[in-house]
Each structure stands twice: as C-alpha cells, then as structure tokens.
Coordinates of N, CA, C and O in Angstrom, one line a residue:
P9 N 0.8 -1.2 0.0 CA 0.0 0.0 0.0 C 0.9 1.3 0.0 O 1.9 1.3 0.6
R10 N 0.4 2.2 -0.7 CA 1.1 3.5 -0.8 C 0.9 4.3 0.5 O -0.2 4.4 1.0
L11 N 1.9 5.0 0.8 CA 1.8 5.9 2.0 C 1.3 7.3 1.5 O 1.5 7.7 0.4
S12 N 0.5 7.9 2.4 CA 0.1 9.3 2.1 C 1.2 10.2 2.1 O 2.3 9.9 2.6
A13 N 1.1 11.4 1.5 CA 2.1 12.4 1.5 C 2.6 12.7 2.9 O 3.8 12.9 3.1
Q14 N 1.7 12.8 3.8 CA 2.0 13.2 5.2 C 2.8 12.1 5.8 O 3.8 12.4 6.5
A15 N 2.4 10.9 5.6 CA 3.2 9.7 6.2 C 4.6 9.6 5.6 O 5.5 9.3 6.3
Q16 N 4.7 9.8 4.3 CA 6.0 9.8 3.6 C 6.9 10.9 4.1 O 8.1 10.6 4.3
A17 N 6.3 12.1 4.3 CA 7.1 13.2 4.9 C 7.6 12.9 6.3 O 8.8 13.1 6.6
A18 N 6.8 12.3 7.1 CA 7.2 11.9 8.5 C 8.3 10.8 8.4 O 9.2 10.8 9.2
R19 N 8.1 9.9 7.5 CA 9.1 8.8 7.3 C 10.5 9.4 6.9 O 11.5 9.0 7.4
N20 N 10.5 10.3 5.9 CA 11.7 10.9 5.5 C 12.4 11.7 6.6 O 13.6 11.7 6.8
K21 N 11.6 12.4 7.4 CA 12.1 13.2 8.6 C 12.8 12.2 9.6 O 13.8 12.5 10.1
M22 N 12.2 11.1 9.8 CA 12.7 10.1 10.7 C 14.1 9.6 10.2 O 15.0 9.4 10.9
R23 N 14.1 9.3 8.9 CA 15.4 8.9 8.3 C 16.5 9.9 8.4 O 17.6 9.6 8.7
R24 N 16.1 11.2 8.2 CA 17.1 12.3 8.3 C 17.5 12.4 9.7 O 18.7 12.6 10.0
S25 N 16.6 12.3 10.7 CA 16.9 12.3 12.1 C 17.9 11.2 12.4 O 18.9 11.5 13.1
F26 N 17.7 10.0 11.9 CA 18.6 8.9 12.2 C 20.0 9.2 11.6 O 21.0 8.9 12.2
K27 N 20.0 9.8 10.4 CA 21.3 10.1 9.7 C 22.1 11.2 10.5 O 23.3 11.1 10.7
V28 N 21.4 12.2 11.0 CA 22.0 13.3 11.8 C 22.6 12.7 13.0 O 23.7 13.0 13.4
K29 N 21.8 11.9 13.7 CA 22.3 11.2 14.9 C 23.5 10.3 14.7 O 24.4 10.3 15.4
S30 N 23.5 9.6 13.6 CA 24.6 8.8 13.2 C 25.9 9.6 13.0 O 26.9 9.2 13.5
V31 N 25.7 10.7 12.2 CA 26.9 11.5 11.9 C 27.4 12.2 13.2 O 28.6 12.3 13.5
A32 N 26.4 12.6 14.1 CA 26.8 13.2 15.3 C 27.6 12.2 16.2 O 28.6 12.6 16.8
I33 N 27.1 11.0 16.2 CA 27.8 9.9 17.0 C 29.2 9.7 16.5 O 30.2 9.6 17.2
V34 N 29.4 9.7 15.2 CA 30.7 9.5 14.6 C 31.6 10.7 15.0 O 32.7 10.6 15.4
G35 N 31.0 11.9 14.9 CA 31.7 13.1 15.3 C 32.2 13.1 16.8 O 33.3 13.5 17.1
I36 N 31.3 12.6 17.6 CA 31.6 12.4 19.1 C 32.7 11.4 19.3 O 33.6 11.7 20.1
I37 N 32.7 10.3 18.5 CA 33.8 9.3 18.7 C 35.1 9.9 18.2 O 36.1 9.8 18.9
V38 N 35.1 10.6 17.1 CA 36.3 11.2 16.5 C 36.8 12.3 17.5 O 38.0 12.4 17.8
A39 N 35.9 13.1 18.0 CA 36.3 14.2 19.0 C 36.9 13.5 20.3 O 37.9 14.1 20.8
T40 N 36.3 12.4 20.7 CA 36.8 11.8 21.9 C 38.2 11.2 21.7 O 39.1 11.4 22.5
Y41 N 38.4 10.6 20.5 CA 39.8 10.2 20.1 C 40.8 11.3 20.0 O 41.9 11.2 20.6
A42 N 40.3 12.4 19.4 CA 41.2 13.6 19.3 C 41.6 14.1 20.7 O 42.7 14.5 20.9
L43 N 40.6 14.2 21.6 CA 40.9 14.6 23.0 C 41.9 13.7 23.7 O 42.8 14.1 24.3
Y44 N 41.7 12.4 23.4 CA 42.6 11.4 24.0 C 44.1 11.7 23.5 O 45.0 11.7 24.2
V45 N 44.2 11.8 22.1 CA 45.5 12.1 21.5 C 46.1 13.4 22.1 O 47.3 13.4 22.4
E46 N 45.3 14.4 22.1 CA 45.8 15.7 22.6 C 46.3 15.6 24.0 O 47.4 16.1 24.3
N47 N 45.6 14.9 24.9 CA 46.1 14.7 26.2 C 47.4 13.8 26.3 O 48.3 14.0 27.1
R48 N 47.5 12.8 25.5 CA 48.6 11.9 25.5 C 49.9 12.6 24.9 O 51.0 12.2 25.1
L49 N 49.7 13.6 24.0 CA 50.8 14.3 23.4 C 51.7 15.0 24.4 O 52.8 15.4 24.1
K50 N 51.3 15.1 25.7 CA 52.1 15.7 26.7 C 53.3 14.7 27.0 O 54.3 15.2 27.5
D51 N 53.1 13.4 26.7 CA 54.2 12.4 26.9 C 55.1 12.5 25.6 O 54.6 12.3 24.5
P52 N 56.4 12.9 25.8 CA 57.2 13.0 24.6 C 57.5 11.7 23.8 O 57.9 11.8 22.7
F53 N 57.2 10.6 24.4 CA 57.4 9.3 23.7 C 56.2 8.8 23.1 O 56.2 7.7 22.4
Y54 N 55.1 9.5 23.2 CA 53.8 9.0 22.7 C 53.8 9.2 21.2 O 54.1 10.3 20.7
Q55 N 53.4 8.2 20.4 CA 53.3 8.3 19.0 C 51.8 8.0 18.6 O 51.4 6.8 18.7
P56 N 51.0 9.0 18.3 CA 49.6 8.7 18.0 C 49.4 7.8 16.8 O 50.1 7.9 15.8
G57 N 48.4 7.0 16.8 CA 48.0 6.1 15.7 C 47.7 7.0 14.4 O 47.9 6.5 13.3
C58 N 47.1 8.1 14.7 CA 46.7 9.0 13.5 C 47.9 9.6 12.9 O 47.8 10.3 11.8
S59 N 49.1 9.5 13.4 CA 50.3 10.0 12.8 C 51.1 8.9 12.1 O 52.3 9.1 11.8
A60 N 50.5 7.7 12.0 CA 51.2 6.6 11.4 C 51.5 6.9 9.9 O 50.8 7.7 9.3
S61 N 52.4 6.2 9.3 CA 52.7 6.4 7.9 C 51.6 6.2 6.9 O 51.5 6.8 5.9
W62 N 50.6 5.3 7.3 CA 49.5 5.0 6.4 C 48.6 6.2 6.2 O 47.8 6.3 5.2
T63 N 48.6 7.2 7.1 CA 47.7 8.3 7.0 C 48.3 9.4 6.1 O 47.6 10.3 5.6
G64 N 49.6 9.4 5.9 CA 50.2 10.4 5.0 C 50.3 11.7 5.7 O 50.5 12.7 5.0
G65 N 50.2 11.8 7.0 CA 50.3 13.1 7.7 C 50.6 12.9 9.2 O 50.9 11.8 9.6
D66 N 50.6 14.0 9.9 CA 51.0 14.0 11.3 C 50.0 14.8 12.0 O 50.1 16.1 12.1
C67 N 49.0 14.2 12.7 CA 48.0 14.9 13.4 C 48.6 15.6 14.6 O 48.1 16.6 15.1
A68 N 49.7 15.1 15.1 CA 50.4 15.8 16.3 C 50.8 17.2 16.0 O 50.7 18.1 16.8
T69 N 51.3 17.4 14.8 CA 51.7 18.7 14.3 C 50.5 19.7 14.4 O 50.6 20.8 14.9
V70 N 49.3 19.2 13.9 CA 48.1 20.0 13.9 C 47.6 20.3 15.3 O 47.4 21.4 15.7
F71 N 47.6 19.2 16.2 CA 47.1 19.4 17.5 C 48.0 20.3 18.4 O 47.5 21.0 19.2
K72 N 49.3 20.2 18.1 CA 50.2 21.1 18.9 C 50.3 22.5 18.4 O 50.8 23.4 19.1
S73 N 49.7 22.8 17.3 CA 49.8 24.2 16.7 C 48.9 25.1 17.5 O 48.0 24.6 18.2
S74 N 49.1 26.4 17.4 CA 48.2 27.3 18.1 C 46.8 27.2 17.6 O 45.8 27.6 18.3
Y75 N 46.6 26.7 16.4 CA 45.2 26.6 15.8 C 44.4 25.5 16.6 O 43.2 25.5 16.5
G76 N 45.1 24.6 17.3 CA 44.4 23.6 18.1 C 43.6 24.2 19.2 O 42.7 23.6 19.8
H77 N 43.9 25.4 19.6 CA 43.1 26.2 20.6 C 42.7 27.5 19.9 O 43.3 28.6 20.1
I78 N 41.7 27.4 19.1 CA 41.4 28.5 18.1 C 41.0 29.8 18.8 O 41.2 30.9 18.3
L79 N 40.3 29.7 19.9 CA 39.8 30.9 20.6 C 41.0 31.8 21.1 O 40.9 33.0 21.0
S80 N 42.0 31.1 21.6 CA 43.2 31.9 22.1 C 44.0 32.3 20.8 O 44.6 33.4 20.8
H81 N 44.0 31.5 19.8 CA 44.8 31.8 18.6 C 44.2 33.1 18.0 O 44.9 34.0 17.5
W82 N 42.9 33.2 18.0 CA 42.2 34.4 17.4 C 42.2 35.6 18.4 O 41.8 36.7 18.1
G83 N 42.7 35.4 19.6 CA 42.8 36.4 20.6 C 41.4 36.7 21.3 O 41.3 37.7 22.0
I84 N 40.5 35.8 21.2 CA 39.2 36.0 21.9 C 39.3 35.7 23.4 O 38.7 36.4 24.2
V85 N 40.1 34.7 23.8 CA 40.3 34.4 25.2 C 41.9 34.4 25.4 O 42.6 34.1 24.5
P86 N 42.3 34.6 26.7 CA 43.7 34.4 26.9 C 44.2 33.0 26.8 O 43.5 32.1 27.2
K87 N 45.4 32.8 26.3 CA 46.0 31.5 26.2 C 46.1 30.8 27.6 O 46.5 31.5 28.5
G88 N 45.6 29.6 27.7 CA 45.6 28.9 29.0 C 44.5 29.1 29.9 O 44.4 28.5 30.9
S89 N 43.6 30.0 29.5 CA 42.4 30.3 30.4 C 41.4 29.1 30.3 O 41.5 28.3 29.4
V90 N 40.5 29.1 31.3 CA 39.5 28.0 31.3 C 38.7 28.0 30.0 O 38.1 27.0 29.7
L91 N 38.5 29.1 29.4 CA 37.8 29.2 28.1 C 38.6 28.9 26.9 O 38.1 29.0 25.8
D92 N 39.9 28.6 27.1 CA 40.8 28.3 25.9 C 40.5 26.9 25.5 O 41.4 26.0 25.8
L93 N 39.4 26.6 25.0 CA 39.0 25.2 24.7 C 39.7 24.7 23.4 O 39.9 25.4 22.5
S94 N 40.1 23.4 23.5 CA 40.7 22.8 22.3 C 39.7 22.5 21.3 O 38.5 22.4 21.6
L95 N 40.1 22.2 20.0 CA 39.2 21.8 19.0 C 38.4 20.5 19.3 O 37.2 20.4 19.0
P96 N 39.1 19.5 19.9 CA 38.3 18.3 20.3 C 37.2 18.6 21.3 O 36.1 18.1 21.1
I97 N 37.4 19.5 22.2 CA 36.3 19.8 23.2 C 35.2 20.6 22.5 O 34.0 20.3 22.7
L98 N 35.6 21.5 21.6 CA 34.6 22.2 20.8 C 33.8 21.2 19.9 O 32.6 21.4 19.7
G99 N 34.5 20.2 19.4 CA 33.8 19.2 18.6 C 32.9 18.4 19.4 O 31.7 18.1 18.9
L100 N 33.2 18.0 20.6 CA 32.3 17.3 21.5 C 31.1 18.1 21.8 O 29.9 17.6 21.7
V101 N 31.2 19.4 22.0 CA 30.1 20.3 22.3 C 29.2 20.4 21.0 O 28.0 20.3 21.1
L102 N 29.8 20.6 19.9 CA 29.1 20.8 18.6 C 28.3 19.5 18.3 O 27.1 19.5 18.1
Y103 N 29.0 18.4 18.2 CA 28.3 17.1 17.8 C 27.3 16.6 18.9 O 26.3 16.1 18.6
G104 N 27.6 16.9 20.2 CA 26.7 16.6 21.2 C 25.4 17.5 21.1 O 24.3 17.0 21.3
S105 N 25.6 18.7 20.7 CA 24.5 19.6 20.5 C 23.6 19.2 19.3 O 22.4 19.2 19.4
Y106 N 24.3 18.8 18.3 CA 23.5 18.2 17.1 C 22.7 17.0 17.6 O 21.5 16.9 17.2
W107 N 23.3 16.1 18.3 CA 22.6 14.9 18.7 C 21.4 15.2 19.6 O 20.3 14.7 19.4
C108 N 21.7 16.1 20.6 CA 20.6 16.5 21.5 C 19.5 17.2 20.8 O 18.3 16.9 21.0
A109 N 19.8 18.1 19.9 CA 18.8 18.9 19.2 C 17.9 18.1 18.3 O 16.7 18.2 18.3
I110 N 18.5 17.1 17.6 CA 17.7 16.3 16.7 C 16.9 15.2 17.5 O 15.9 14.7 17.0
S111 N 17.3 15.0 18.8 CA 16.6 14.0 19.6 C 15.4 14.5 20.3 O 14.5 13.8 20.7
I112 N 15.2 15.9 20.3 CA 14.0 16.5 20.9 C 12.9 16.2 19.9 O 12.9 16.6 18.8
S113 N 11.9 15.4 20.4 CA 10.8 15.0 19.6 C 9.8 16.1 19.3 O 9.2 16.1 18.2
S114 N 9.6 17.0 20.2 CA 8.6 18.0 20.0 C 9.3 19.2 19.2 O 10.4 19.6 19.6
P115 N 8.6 19.8 18.3 CA 9.2 20.9 17.5 C 9.4 22.1 18.4 O 8.6 22.3 19.3
F116 N 10.4 22.9 18.1 CA 10.6 24.1 18.9 C 10.8 25.2 17.8 O 11.2 25.0 16.7
P117 N 10.6 26.5 18.2 CA 10.6 27.6 17.3 C 12.0 27.7 16.6 O 13.1 27.5 17.2
F118 N 12.0 27.9 15.3 CA 13.2 28.1 14.5 C 14.2 26.9 14.5 O 15.4 27.1 14.3
R119 N 13.7 25.7 14.8 CA 14.5 24.5 14.9 C 15.3 24.3 13.6 O 16.6 24.2 13.6
E120 N 14.7 24.3 12.4 CA 15.4 24.1 11.2 C 16.4 25.2 10.9 O 17.5 25.0 10.4
E121 N 16.0 26.5 11.2 CA 16.8 27.6 10.9 C 18.1 27.6 11.8 O 19.2 27.9 11.3
I122 N 17.9 27.2 13.1 CA 19.1 27.1 14.0 C 20.0 26.0 13.5 O 21.2 26.2 13.5
F123 N 19.4 24.9 13.2 CA 20.2 23.7 12.7 C 21.0 24.1 11.4 O 22.2 23.8 11.3
L124 N 20.3 24.7 10.5 CA 21.0 25.1 9.2 C 22.1 26.1 9.5 O 23.2 26.0 9.0
T125 N 21.8 27.1 10.4 CA 22.8 28.1 10.7 C 24.1 27.5 11.4 O 25.2 27.8 11.0
A126 N 23.8 26.6 12.3 CA 25.0 25.9 13.0 C 25.7 25.1 11.9 O 27.0 25.0 12.0
A127 N 25.0 24.4 11.0 CA 25.7 23.5 10.0 C 26.5 24.4 9.0 O 27.6 24.0 8.6
I128 N 25.9 25.5 8.7 CA 26.7 26.4 7.8 C 27.9 26.9 8.5 O 29.0 27.0 7.9
G129 N 27.8 27.3 9.8 CA 29.0 27.7 10.5 C 30.0 26.6 10.6 O 31.2 26.9 10.4
G130 N 29.6 25.4 10.8 CA 30.5 24.2 10.9 C 31.2 24.0 9.6 O 32.4 23.7 9.5
G131 N 30.4 24.1 8.5 CA 31.0 24.0 7.1 C 32.0 25.1 6.8 O 33.1 24.8 6.3
C132 N 31.7 26.3 7.1 CA 32.6 27.4 6.9 C 33.9 27.3 7.8 O 35.0 27.5 7.3
F133 N 33.7 26.8 9.0 CA 34.9 26.6 9.9 C 35.7 25.5 9.4 O 37.0 25.6 9.4
S134 N 35.1 24.5 8.8 CA 35.9 23.4 8.2 C 36.7 23.9 7.0 O 37.8 23.5 6.8
I135 N 36.1 24.7 6.2 CA 36.8 25.3 5.0 C 38.0 26.1 5.5 O 39.1 25.9 5.0
Y136 N 37.8 26.9 6.6 CA 38.9 27.7 7.1 C 40.0 26.7 7.7 O 41.2 26.9 7.4
L137 N 39.6 25.7 8.4 CA 40.6 24.8 9.0 C 41.3 23.9 7.9 O 42.5 23.6 8.0
L138 N 40.6 23.6 6.8 CA 41.3 22.9 5.7 C 42.3 23.8 5.1 O 43.4 23.3 4.8
Y139 N 42.0 25.0 5.0 CA 43.0 26.0 4.5 C 44.2 26.0 5.4 O 45.4 26.0 5.0
V140 N 44.0 26.2 6.7 CA 45.1 26.2 7.7 C 45.9 25.0 7.6 O 47.2 25.1 7.6
I141 N 45.3 23.8 7.6 CA 46.1 22.6 7.6 C 46.9 22.4 6.3 O 48.1 22.1 6.4
K142 N 46.3 22.6 5.2 CA 47.0 22.4 3.9 C 47.9 23.5 3.5 O 49.0 23.3 3.0
V143 N 47.6 24.8 3.7 CA 48.4 25.9 3.2 C 49.3 26.4 4.3 O 50.5 26.6 4.0
I144 N 48.8 26.6 5.5 CA 49.7 27.2 6.5 C 50.6 26.2 7.2 O 51.8 26.3 7.2
L145 N 50.0 25.1 7.7 CA 50.7 24.1 8.4 C 51.4 23.1 7.4 O 52.3 22.3 7.8
Q146 N 50.8 23.0 6.2 CA 51.3 22.1 5.1 C 51.4 20.7 5.7 O 52.4 20.0 5.6
E147 N 50.2 20.2 6.2 CA 50.1 18.9 6.8 C 48.8 18.3 6.4 O 48.0 18.9 5.8
F148 N 48.7 17.0 6.8 CA 47.4 16.3 6.6 C 47.1 15.6 8.0 O 48.0 15.1 8.6
C149 N 45.9 15.7 8.4 CA 45.5 15.1 9.7 C 44.2 14.3 9.4 O 43.2 14.8 9.1
I150 N 44.3 13.0 9.5 CA 43.2 12.1 9.3 C 42.0 12.4 10.3 O 40.9 12.3 9.9
V151 N 42.4 12.7 11.5 CA 41.3 13.0 12.5 C 40.6 14.3 12.0 O 39.3 14.3 12.1
C152 N 41.3 15.3 11.7 CA 40.7 16.6 11.2 C 39.9 16.3 9.9 O 38.7 16.8 9.8
F153 N 40.4 15.5 9.0 CA 39.6 15.1 7.8 C 38.3 14.5 8.2 O 37.3 14.8 7.6
S154 N 38.3 13.7 9.2 CA 37.1 13.0 9.7 C 36.1 14.0 10.2 O 34.9 14.0 10.0
F155 N 36.6 15.0 11.0 CA 35.8 16.1 11.5 C 35.1 16.9 10.3 O 33.9 17.1 10.3
H156 N 35.9 17.2 9.3 CA 35.4 17.9 8.1 C 34.3 17.1 7.4 O 33.3 17.7 7.0
C157 N 34.5 15.8 7.2 CA 33.5 15.0 6.6 C 32.2 15.0 7.4 O 31.1 15.1 6.8
C158 N 32.3 14.9 8.7 CA 31.1 15.0 9.6 C 30.4 16.4 9.4 O 29.2 16.5 9.2
N159 N 31.2 17.5 9.4 CA 30.6 18.8 9.2 C 29.9 19.0 7.9 O 28.8 19.5 7.8
F160 N 30.5 18.5 6.8 CA 29.9 18.6 5.5 C 28.7 17.7 5.4 O 27.7 18.1 4.7
A161 N 28.7 16.5 6.0 CA 27.6 15.6 6.0 C 26.4 16.3 6.7 O 25.2 16.3 6.3
I162 N 26.7 16.9 7.9 CA 25.6 17.5 8.6 C 25.1 18.7 7.8 O 23.9 19.0 7.8
L163 N 25.9 19.4 7.2 CA 25.5 20.6 6.3 C 24.5 20.1 5.3 O 23.4 20.7 5.1
I164 N 24.8 19.0 4.6 CA 24.0 18.5 3.5 C 22.6 18.1 4.2 O 21.6 18.4 3.6
L165 N 22.7 17.4 5.3 CA 21.4 17.0 6.0 C 20.6 18.2 6.4 O 19.4 18.1 6.3
A166 N 21.3 19.2 6.9 CA 20.5 20.4 7.3 C 19.9 21.1 6.1 O 18.7 21.6 6.2
I167 N 20.6 21.1 5.0 CA 20.0 21.7 3.8 C 18.7 20.9 3.4 O 17.7 21.5 3.0
L168 N 18.9 19.6 3.4 CA 17.7 18.7 3.0 C 16.6 18.9 4.0 O 15.4 18.9 3.6
E169 N 16.8 19.1 5.3 CA 15.8 19.3 6.2 C 15.1 20.7 6.0 O 13.9 20.8 6.2
Y170 N 15.9 21.7 5.7 CA 15.3 23.0 5.6 C 14.5 23.2 4.3 O 13.5 23.9 4.3
R171 N 14.8 22.4 3.3 CA 14.0 22.5 2.0 C 12.5 22.2 2.2 O 12.1 21.5 3.0

C-alpha cells in the first residue's frame, strides 16, 4: 500500500533524524579520540596512531599548533584560560548539541533555521581549517579530515531538512 504524502514526509524526517544522529555519534567518537591524543601528546614518547605512515600526515603537528586552541589563537580568550577550549572539546560540544537537538521529539521555534545556521557555521569553519592545515601548516590530519567529513555531511542533511 502507498503511503500518504504526510506519512511519507514523516518517514523521510525520521530517516534524516537517524542520519544526523549517526553523523553526530561519529563526530563524538572522533572528537573523543582527538581529545585522547591531545592529552597523550604531553608524553614526549607517545606516537599517536593517527600520525602513522599510512595516514600520510601527522596529526600531532596540527594538535600542537596554536590553531588547536582556536579561541586563544584568534585572541578571543587568553591562552591557557579556562575558556581556551581545544578543537576536540569544541567538537564534542558541537556534535553533542547536534545529537541532543535532533533527539528532541517536539518541535521548537526556528529549529530548522538554527540547525541550518549551525551547520553552515560548521561547514565554513571546516573550510577555514582545511586551508590552515594544507596551506599554513602544510600537513594532513586524518582526524581533522574526519571532522570535516562530519561537518559537510551535517550541512547536507541540514539543507535537506530546511527545504
């Protein structure tokens, strides 16, 4: 039997919700690994798996750069302050927020607009960081690449939801 247009729309929304949750969970896992690596880099003998020869890059170089704490790098907060959050922590907040927001079953005002705005911000930030990694740092980071894939996937899903 054919579904009504309303039932089909509800089904598509549930599928998109599942996809957003899935991408958010991948982002949370990647951010958790990045946070683990960042903390382990304090040990001078630690060699992160993401810096192995198979990745073609060195994520340690990226994590140790001033860009790893973007708020202090931009001069928004003092270096070393409690608000000098690392990119992995910001990633945990972002992907956790995506997961929580899409999990709220009852609609709230401007839900799609807020989601789309956050996703556009995430996509633009990824473009900026891709430039920093490739042009300024001249490096490749498989963990960062994973973040960017998550951000662009979320952006596509947000556009589809907004349409």
